[in-house]
Coordinates of C-alpha atoms in Angstrom, one line a residue:
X1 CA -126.0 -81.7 177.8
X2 CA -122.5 -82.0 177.4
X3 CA -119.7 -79.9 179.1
X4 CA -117.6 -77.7 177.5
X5 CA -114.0 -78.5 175.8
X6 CA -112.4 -76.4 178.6
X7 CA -114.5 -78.4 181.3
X8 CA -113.7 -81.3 179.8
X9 CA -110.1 -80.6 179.9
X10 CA -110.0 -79.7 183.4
X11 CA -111.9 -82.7 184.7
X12 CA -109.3 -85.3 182.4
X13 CA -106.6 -82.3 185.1
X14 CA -108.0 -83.0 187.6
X15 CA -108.1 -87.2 187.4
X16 CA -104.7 -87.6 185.6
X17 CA -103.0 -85.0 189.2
X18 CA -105.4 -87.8 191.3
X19 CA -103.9 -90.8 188.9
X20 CA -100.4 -89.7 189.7
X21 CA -100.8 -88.5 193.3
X22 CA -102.3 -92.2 193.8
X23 CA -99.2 -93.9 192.4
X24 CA -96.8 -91.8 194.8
X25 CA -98.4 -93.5 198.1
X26 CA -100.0 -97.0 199.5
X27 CA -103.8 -95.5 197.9
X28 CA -105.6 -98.8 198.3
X29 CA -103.7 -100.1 201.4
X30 CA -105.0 -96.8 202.9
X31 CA -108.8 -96.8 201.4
X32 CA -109.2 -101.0 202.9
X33 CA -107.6 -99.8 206.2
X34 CA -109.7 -96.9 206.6
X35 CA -113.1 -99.2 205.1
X36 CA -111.9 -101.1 207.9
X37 CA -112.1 -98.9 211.0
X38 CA -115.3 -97.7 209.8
X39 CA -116.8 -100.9 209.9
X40 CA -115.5 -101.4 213.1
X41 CA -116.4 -98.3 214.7
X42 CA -120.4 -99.1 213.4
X43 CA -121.7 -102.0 215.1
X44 CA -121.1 -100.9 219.1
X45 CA -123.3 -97.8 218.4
X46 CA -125.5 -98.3 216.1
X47 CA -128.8 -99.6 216.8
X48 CA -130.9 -101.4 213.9
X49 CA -135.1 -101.0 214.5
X50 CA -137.1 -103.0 213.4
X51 CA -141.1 -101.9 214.5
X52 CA -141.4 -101.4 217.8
X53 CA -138.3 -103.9 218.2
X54 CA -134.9 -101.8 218.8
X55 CA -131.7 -104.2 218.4
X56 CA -128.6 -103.0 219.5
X57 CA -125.0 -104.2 219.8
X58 CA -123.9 -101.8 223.0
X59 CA -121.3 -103.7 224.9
X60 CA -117.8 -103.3 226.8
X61 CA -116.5 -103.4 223.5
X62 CA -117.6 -99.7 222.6
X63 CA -114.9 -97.8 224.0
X64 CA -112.1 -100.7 222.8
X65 CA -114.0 -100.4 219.2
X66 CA -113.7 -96.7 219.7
X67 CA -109.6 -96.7 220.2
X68 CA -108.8 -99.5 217.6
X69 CA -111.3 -97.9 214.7
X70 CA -109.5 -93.8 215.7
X71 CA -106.2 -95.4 215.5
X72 CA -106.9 -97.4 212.5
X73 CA -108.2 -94.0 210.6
X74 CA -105.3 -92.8 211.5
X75 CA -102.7 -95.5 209.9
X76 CA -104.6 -95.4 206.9
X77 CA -104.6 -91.2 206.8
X78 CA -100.3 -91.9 207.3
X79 CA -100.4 -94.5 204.7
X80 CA -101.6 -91.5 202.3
X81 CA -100.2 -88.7 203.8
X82 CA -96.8 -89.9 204.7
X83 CA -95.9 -93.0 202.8
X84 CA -92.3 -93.3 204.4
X85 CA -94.4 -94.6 207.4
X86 CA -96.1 -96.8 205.5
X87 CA -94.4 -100.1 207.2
X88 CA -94.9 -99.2 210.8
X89 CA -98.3 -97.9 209.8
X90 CA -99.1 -101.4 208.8
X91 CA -97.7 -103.2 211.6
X92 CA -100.4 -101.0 213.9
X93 CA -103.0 -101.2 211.8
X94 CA -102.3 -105.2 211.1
X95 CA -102.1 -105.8 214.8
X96 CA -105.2 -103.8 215.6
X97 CA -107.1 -105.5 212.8
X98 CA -106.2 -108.5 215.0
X99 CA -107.2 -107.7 218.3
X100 CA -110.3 -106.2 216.7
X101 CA -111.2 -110.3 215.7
X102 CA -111.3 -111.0 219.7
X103 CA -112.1 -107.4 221.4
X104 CA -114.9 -105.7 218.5
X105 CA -117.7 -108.2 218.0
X106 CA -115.8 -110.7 216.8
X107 CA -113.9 -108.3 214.3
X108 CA -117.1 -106.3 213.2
X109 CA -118.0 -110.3 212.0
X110 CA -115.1 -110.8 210.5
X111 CA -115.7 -107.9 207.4
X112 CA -113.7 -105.4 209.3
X113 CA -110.4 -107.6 210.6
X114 CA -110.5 -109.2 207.1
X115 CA -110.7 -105.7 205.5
X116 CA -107.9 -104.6 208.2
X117 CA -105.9 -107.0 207.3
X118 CA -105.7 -106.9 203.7
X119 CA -105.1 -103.2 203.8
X120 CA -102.5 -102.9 206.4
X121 CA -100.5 -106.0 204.3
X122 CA -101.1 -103.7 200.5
X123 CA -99.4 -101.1 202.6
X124 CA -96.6 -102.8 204.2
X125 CA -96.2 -104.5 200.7
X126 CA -95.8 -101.1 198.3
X127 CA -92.5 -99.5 197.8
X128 CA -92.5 -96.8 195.7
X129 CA -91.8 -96.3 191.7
X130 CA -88.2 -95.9 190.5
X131 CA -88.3 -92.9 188.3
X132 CA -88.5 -93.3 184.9
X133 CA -85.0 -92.3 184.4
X134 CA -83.6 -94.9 186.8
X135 CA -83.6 -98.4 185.8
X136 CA -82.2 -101.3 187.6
X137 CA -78.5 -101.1 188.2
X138 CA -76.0 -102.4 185.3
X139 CA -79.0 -102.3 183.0
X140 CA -78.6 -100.0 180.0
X141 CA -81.4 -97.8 178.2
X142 CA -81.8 -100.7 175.5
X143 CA -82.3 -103.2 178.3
X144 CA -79.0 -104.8 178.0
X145 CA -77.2 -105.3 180.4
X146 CA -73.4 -103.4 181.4
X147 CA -70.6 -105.2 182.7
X148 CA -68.1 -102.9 184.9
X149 CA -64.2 -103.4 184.2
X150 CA -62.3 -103.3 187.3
X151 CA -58.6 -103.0 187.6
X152 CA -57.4 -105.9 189.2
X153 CA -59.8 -108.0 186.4
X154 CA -61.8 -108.8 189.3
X155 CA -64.6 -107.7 191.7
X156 CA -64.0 -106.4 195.2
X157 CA -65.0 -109.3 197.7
X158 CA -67.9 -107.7 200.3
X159 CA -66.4 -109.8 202.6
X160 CA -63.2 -107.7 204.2
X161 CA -60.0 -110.7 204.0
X162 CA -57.4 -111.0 206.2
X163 CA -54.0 -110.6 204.9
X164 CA -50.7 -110.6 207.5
X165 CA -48.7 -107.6 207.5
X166 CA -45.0 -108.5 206.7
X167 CA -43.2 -106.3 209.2
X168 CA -45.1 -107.4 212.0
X169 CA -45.9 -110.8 211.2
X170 CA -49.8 -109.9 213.0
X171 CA -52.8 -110.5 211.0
X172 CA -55.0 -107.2 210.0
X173 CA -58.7 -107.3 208.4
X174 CA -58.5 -104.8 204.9
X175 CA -61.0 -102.8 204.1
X176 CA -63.9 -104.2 201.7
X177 CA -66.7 -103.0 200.2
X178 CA -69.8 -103.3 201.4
X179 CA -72.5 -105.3 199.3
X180 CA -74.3 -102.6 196.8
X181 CA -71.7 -100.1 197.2
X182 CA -68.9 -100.8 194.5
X183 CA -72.2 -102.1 191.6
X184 CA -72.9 -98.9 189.9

């Protein structure tokens, strides 16, 4: 049985607002991270029977595994909700994914730091989308690329000079431009 058009229509809604909501914010940085402090939050509580033989991973490391996975949820809950803390997000969540390798059973064996770590770096490594009215600066809608015609038939130096004032004699730093201001 097949939906309805208008179903249809809504769903194809519903995935293209989730499609661009995704490209606004670190998505997968946050969706590794959090993988990540799940897995390490498992393995100091759970227990694994097998017949009448009960394995379990309870150690010191339950209440360390506990404060390292909560804070890790929570980077990767920033990373989607507020992606202007993305980078010191990641720094916390990269450090914790870290000291999960030595504190957490040796990282939740290694799937969790790994998982910790590539997430927190996809997050520290996103910027967001220019829009697509703004291009790159100088650049023109055909892709070519616009020279700026200054007065003096040269470009400001960044670098403020030094030029000696002639009443006094005494040597005064001029105002420059800072690099990126004068470009556009």
């Amino acid at each position: 049985m097949k939906g309805s058009a208008g179903e249809r229509r809504g769903v194809s809604a519903v995935l293209a607002g989730f499609r661009s909501w995704r490209r606004t914010r670190p998505f997968w940085g946050g969706l590794f991270t959090l993988l990540a402090a799940l897995l390490l939050l498992y393995p100091p509580y759970a227990s694994l029977k097998l017949g009448d033989v009960e394995v379990s991973l309870r150690t010191t490391a339950g209440i360390s595994a506990l404060v390292i996975g909560v804070v890790m949820i929570a980077c990767a809950l920033s990373f989607w909700v507020r992606p202007e803390w993305r980078l010191s997000a990641g720094i916390v969540a990269l450090l914790l994914s870290l000291v999960a390798l030595v504190v957490v059973n040796l990282g939740s064996f290694l799937v969790g730091t790994t998982l910790g770590v590539v997430g927190s770096s996809l997050a520290i490594a996103w910027s967001p989308r220019r829009g697509a009215g703004s291009g790159a600066a100088g650049q023109r809608p055909g892709g070519t690329a616009r020279r700026r015609e200054f007065p003096s038939g040269r470009k400001p130096s960044p670098v403020p000079r030094e030029r000696r004032s002639e009443d006094e004699g005494a040597t005064t730093v001029a105002e420059g431009t800072r690099i990126g201001e004068g470009d556009t």
